[in-house]
Coordinates of N, CA and C in Angstrom, one line a residue:
X1 N -18.0 -5.0 -8.9 CA -16.4 -5.9 -9.0 C -16.6 -6.7 -7.7
X2 N -16.3 -7.7 -7.9 CA -16.6 -9.0 -6.8 C -14.8 -9.6 -6.5
X3 N -14.0 -9.5 -5.5 CA -13.3 -10.5 -5.1 C -13.4 -11.7 -4.2
X4 N -12.7 -12.6 -4.4 CA -12.7 -14.0 -3.9 C -11.8 -14.2 -3.3
X5 N -11.1 -14.5 -1.9 CA -10.5 -16.1 -1.0 C -10.7 -16.2 -0.4
X6 N -10.5 -17.5 -0.3 CA -11.0 -18.3 1.0 C -10.3 -17.5 2.2
X7 N -8.7 -17.4 1.9 CA -7.8 -17.0 3.0 C -6.8 -16.0 2.3
X8 N -7.1 -14.9 3.3 CA -6.8 -13.0 2.8 C -5.4 -14.2 3.4
X9 N -4.4 -13.5 2.0 CA -2.7 -14.2 2.3 C -2.4 -13.0 1.4
X10 N -0.7 -12.7 1.3 CA -0.4 -12.2 0.1 C 0.1 -12.1 -0.9
X11 N 0.1 -14.0 -1.0 CA 0.0 -14.8 -2.5 C -1.5 -14.3 -3.5
X12 N -2.4 -13.9 -2.7 CA -4.2 -14.2 -3.1 C -4.4 -12.9 -3.4
X13 N -3.3 -12.0 -3.4 CA -3.2 -10.7 -4.2 C -4.0 -9.8 -3.6
X14 N -5.1 -9.3 -2.6 CA -5.8 -8.8 -2.1 C -5.4 -7.0 -2.3
X15 N -4.3 -6.8 -1.2 CA -3.7 -5.8 -1.5 C -3.7 -5.0 -3.2
X16 N -2.9 -6.0 -4.3 CA -3.0 -5.3 -5.2 C -4.7 -4.6 -6.0
X17 N -5.5 -6.3 -5.6 CA -6.9 -5.8 -6.2 C -7.3 -4.2 -5.6
X18 N -7.2 -4.1 -4.2 CA -7.5 -2.5 -3.3 C -7.1 -1.9 -4.6
X19 N -5.7 -1.8 -4.4 CA -5.2 -0.5 -4.9 C -5.4 -0.2 -6.9
X20 N -5.6 -1.7 -7.8 CA -6.3 -1.6 -8.9 C -7.7 -0.6 -8.9
X21 N -8.7 -1.4 -7.4 CA -9.7 -0.8 -7.2 C -9.9 0.8 -7.0
X22 N -8.5 1.4 -6.3 CA -8.8 2.9 -6.4 C -8.8 3.4 -7.4
X23 N -7.7 2.8 -8.5 CA -7.7 3.8 -9.8 C -9.4 3.7 -10.6
X24 N -10.1 2.4 -10.7 CA -11.0 2.4 -11.4 C -12.2 3.1 -10.5
X25 N -12.1 3.2 -8.9 CA -13.3 3.9 -8.4 C -13.0 5.6 -8.7
X26 N -12.2 6.2 -8.5 CA -11.6 7.7 -9.3 C -13.0 7.8 -10.6
X27 N -12.7 6.9 -11.7 CA -13.8 6.9 -13.0 C -14.7 6.1 -13.4
X28 N -15.4 5.8 -11.9 CA -16.4 4.8 -11.7 C -17.2 5.1 -10.5
X29 N -17.6 6.3 -9.8 CA -17.8 6.6 -8.8 C -19.1 5.6 -8.3
X30 N -19.8 4.8 -9.0 CA -21.0 4.0 -8.5 C -20.5 2.7 -8.3
X31 N -19.0 2.4 -8.4 CA -18.7 1.0 -8.6 C -18.2 0.8 -6.9
X32 N -18.6 -0.6 -6.4 CA -18.1 -1.0 -5.6 C -17.1 -2.1 -5.0
X33 N -16.5 -2.6 -4.0 CA -15.6 -4.0 -3.8 C -15.9 -4.5 -3.2
X34 N -16.6 -5.6 -3.5 CA -16.8 -6.9 -2.5 C -15.4 -7.8 -1.9
X35 N -15.4 -7.9 -0.9 CA -14.0 -8.8 -0.9 C -14.1 -9.8 -0.1
X36 N -14.2 -11.4 -0.5 CA -14.7 -11.8 0.7 C -14.0 -13.0 1.2
X37 N -13.8 -13.9 2.2 CA -12.8 -14.6 2.3 C -12.3 -14.0 3.8
X38 N -11.5 -14.8 4.6 CA -10.8 -14.1 5.9 C -9.6 -14.8 5.9
X39 N -9.0 -14.6 6.8 CA -7.3 -14.9 6.6 C -6.5 -13.9 7.8
X40 N -5.3 -14.4 7.3 CA -4.3 -13.2 8.1 C -4.1 -11.9 7.3
X41 N -4.5 -11.8 6.5 CA -4.2 -10.3 6.3 C -5.1 -9.7 5.8
X42 N -6.1 -10.0 6.6 CA -7.3 -9.0 6.4 C -7.4 -7.6 7.0
X43 N -6.7 -8.0 8.6 CA -6.7 -6.4 8.8 C -5.8 -5.2 7.9
X44 N -4.7 -6.2 7.3 CA -3.8 -4.9 6.9 C -4.6 -4.5 5.3
X45 N -5.3 -5.4 4.8 CA -6.0 -4.9 3.8 C -7.1 -4.1 4.3
X46 N -8.1 -4.3 5.1 CA -8.7 -3.3 5.7 C -8.2 -1.8 5.9
X47 N -6.6 -1.9 6.5 CA -5.9 -0.4 6.9 C -5.8 -0.4 5.7
X48 N -5.1 -1.1 4.4 CA -5.2 -0.1 2.9 C -6.8 0.5 2.7
X49 N -7.7 0.0 2.6 CA -8.5 0.1 2.6 C -9.2 1.9 3.2
X50 N -8.7 1.8 4.9 CA -8.9 2.7 4.6 C -7.9 4.8 4.4
X51 N -6.9 3.4 4.6 CA -5.9 5.0 4.2 C -5.9 5.4 2.2
X52 N -6.2 4.2 1.8 CA -6.7 5.0 0.0 C -8.4 5.4 0.3
X53 N -8.7 5.7 1.3 CA -10.5 6.7 1.8 C -11.3 6.0 1.0
X54 N -11.2 4.3 1.1 CA -12.4 3.9 0.4 C -13.0 3.2 0.5
X55 N -13.3 3.4 2.3 CA -14.2 2.5 3.2 C -15.7 2.9 2.9
X56 N -16.2 3.8 1.5 CA -17.3 3.7 2.0 C -17.8 2.7 0.8
X57 N -16.3 2.2 0.1 CA -17.1 2.2 -1.2 C -16.7 0.3 -1.9
X58 N -15.4 0.0 0.1 CA -15.0 -1.4 -0.1 C -16.0 -1.8 1.0
X59 N -16.2 -3.3 0.7 CA -17.5 -4.0 1.9 C -16.2 -5.4 2.1
X60 N -15.9 -5.9 3.4 CA -15.3 -7.1 3.5 C -16.7 -8.1 4.1
X61 N -16.7 -8.5 3.5 CA -18.4 -9.8 3.7 C -18.0 -11.1 4.2
X62 N -16.8 -11.5 4.5 CA -16.0 -12.6 5.1 C -16.3 -13.6 4.5
X63 N -16.3 -15.1 5.1 CA -16.4 -16.0 4.3 C -17.9 -15.9 3.9
X64 N -18.4 -16.0 2.2 CA -19.7 -16.5 2.2 C -19.6 -17.8 1.2
X65 N -21.1 -18.3 1.0 CA -20.9 -19.7 0.2 C -22.5 -19.8 -0.1
X66 N -22.5 -20.9 -0.5 CA -24.0 -20.8 -0.9 C -24.6 -20.6 -1.9
X67 N -25.9 -19.9 -1.1 CA -26.7 -19.5 -2.5 C -26.7 -17.5 -2.2
X68 N -26.1 -17.4 -0.9 CA -25.4 -15.9 -0.8 C -24.5 -15.8 -1.6
X69 N -23.5 -16.6 -2.1 CA -22.6 -16.7 -2.6 C -22.8 -16.1 -4.6
X70 N -23.7 -16.9 -4.4 CA -24.5 -17.0 -6.1 C -25.1 -15.5 -6.4
X71 N -25.9 -15.1 -5.1 CA -26.5 -14.0 -5.2 C -25.0 -12.5 -5.6
X72 N -24.1 -12.9 -4.9 CA -23.2 -11.8 -4.8 C -22.4 -11.7 -6.3
X73 N -21.9 -12.9 -6.5 CA -21.4 -13.1 -8.1 C -22.5 -12.5 -9.4
X74 N -24.3 -12.9 -9.1 CA -25.3 -12.6 -9.9 C -25.0 -10.9 -10.0
X75 N -24.8 -10.5 -8.6 CA -24.9 -9.0 -9.1 C -23.8 -8.1 -9.3
X76 N -22.7 -8.9 -9.7 CA -21.4 -8.7 -10.2 C -20.9 -8.8 -11.2
X77 N -20.2 -7.6 -11.9 CA -20.0 -7.9 -13.0 C -18.7 -8.2 -13.7
X78 N -17.6 -7.8 -12.5 CA -16.4 -8.6 -12.7 C -15.8 -9.4 -11.7
X79 N -15.5 -10.3 -12.0 CA -14.3 -11.2 -10.9 C -13.3 -10.5 -10.8
X80 N -12.6 -10.5 -10.0 CA -11.0 -11.1 -9.6 C -10.4 -11.7 -8.8
X81 N -9.4 -12.2 -9.7 CA -8.5 -13.5 -8.4 C -7.2 -13.2 -8.9
X82 N -6.6 -12.0 -8.5 CA -5.4 -12.2 -8.9 C -4.3 -12.9 -8.1
X83 N -4.4 -14.0 -8.3 CA -3.5 -15.0 -6.9 C -2.0 -15.1 -8.0
X84 N -1.0 -15.2 -6.8 CA 0.2 -15.6 -7.6 C 0.5 -17.4 -6.5
X85 N -0.2 -17.3 -6.1 CA -0.3 -18.9 -5.4 C -0.4 -19.8 -6.2
X86 N 0.0 -21.2 -6.1 CA 0.3 -22.1 -7.2 C -1.6 -22.8 -6.9
X87 N -2.3 -22.0 -8.0 CA -3.7 -22.8 -7.9 C -3.9 -24.2 -8.5
X88 N -5.0 -24.7 -8.5 CA -5.8 -25.7 -9.3 C -6.6 -24.8 -10.0
X89 N -7.8 -25.4 -10.2 CA -8.7 -24.5 -10.6 C -9.2 -24.2 -9.8
X90 N -9.4 -23.2 -9.5 CA -10.1 -22.8 -8.4 C -11.6 -22.6 -8.1
X91 N -12.5 -23.2 -7.8 CA -13.9 -23.2 -8.4 C -14.6 -21.9 -8.1
X92 N -14.3 -21.1 -7.9 CA -14.6 -19.8 -7.5 C -14.5 -19.0 -9.0
X93 N -13.4 -18.8 -10.1 CA -13.9 -18.3 -10.9 C -14.3 -19.3 -11.7
X94 N -15.0 -20.4 -11.7 CA -16.0 -21.5 -12.2 C -16.7 -20.9 -12.2
X95 N -17.4 -20.7 -10.7 CA -19.0 -20.3 -10.2 C -18.9 -18.6 -10.8
X96 N -18.2 -17.8 -10.8 CA -18.2 -16.3 -11.6 C -18.2 -16.7 -13.0
X97 N -17.6 -17.3 -13.3 CA -18.3 -17.5 -15.2 C -19.4 -17.9 -15.0
X98 N -20.5 -19.3 -14.3 CA -21.5 -19.3 -14.5 C -22.4 -18.0 -14.5
X99 N -22.2 -17.6 -13.5 CA -22.7 -16.0 -13.1 C -22.9 -14.9 -14.3
X100 N -21.9 -15.9 -15.1 CA -21.6 -14.7 -16.3 C -21.1 -13.0 -15.8
X101 N -20.0 -13.7 -15.0 CA -19.5 -11.9 -14.8 C -17.5 -12.2 -15.4
X102 N -17.1 -10.5 -16.1 CA -15.6 -11.2 -16.7 C -15.1 -11.3 -15.7
X103 N -14.4 -12.0 -16.1 CA -13.2 -12.7 -15.3 C -11.5 -12.1 -15.5
X104 N -11.2 -11.7 -14.2 CA -9.5 -11.2 -14.2 C -9.0 -11.5 -13.8
X105 N -8.0 -12.4 -14.0 CA -6.9 -13.3 -12.7 C -5.4 -13.4 -13.6
X106 N -4.9 -14.4 -13.3 CA -3.4 -14.7 -13.6 C -3.7 -15.7 -14.2
X107 N -2.7 -16.3 -14.9 CA -2.1 -17.7 -15.3 C -1.4 -18.8 -14.4
X108 N -1.5 -18.8 -13.3 CA -1.5 -19.6 -12.4 C -1.8 -20.9 -12.1
X109 N -1.5 -22.1 -12.2 CA -2.0 -23.2 -12.2 C -3.0 -23.5 -13.4
X110 N -4.1 -24.0 -12.7 CA -5.2 -25.0 -13.7 C -5.7 -23.5 -14.5
X111 N -5.5 -22.5 -14.5 CA -6.7 -21.1 -14.6 C -6.1 -21.0 -16.3
X112 N -5.7 -20.9 -16.4 CA -5.2 -20.8 -18.2 C -6.3 -21.9 -19.1
X113 N -5.9 -23.1 -18.1 CA -7.1 -24.1 -19.2 C -8.3 -23.9 -19.1
X114 N -9.2 -22.5 -18.3 CA -10.3 -22.4 -18.6 C -10.3 -21.2 -18.9
X115 N -10.0 -20.1 -18.8 CA -10.0 -18.5 -18.2 C -9.4 -18.3 -20.2
X116 N -9.6 -17.8 -21.3 CA -8.9 -17.5 -22.1 C -8.7 -15.9 -22.2
X117 N -7.1 -15.7 -22.6 CA -7.0 -14.4 -22.4 C -7.6 -13.4 -23.9
X118 N -8.6 -12.2 -23.1 CA -9.1 -11.4 -24.1 C -10.7 -11.7 -24.1

């Protein structure tokens, strides 16, 4: 599972992603979460991962770009962007779609123009 934010901040949904992953992780012990990005909320998100006992299952990759980003997306099966931030059309969603990932996101900004429910 892959989750991407250029900037970790509460409207980008990092805490919700980690909480949801905790539920998924119980039933799927091989699953890992990669949190890509940096920002003011990173320390709080890392503390939440520790509090939930997920430190061995969640990686904070920092900012990733170029070939590294495409390699990570190619390995992922699911891409998560639960933003409530007024997005345009995030390139990360398009890149994840190009990599063949299942997209889990919100109806924010231009996202519903590209991502169909179901």
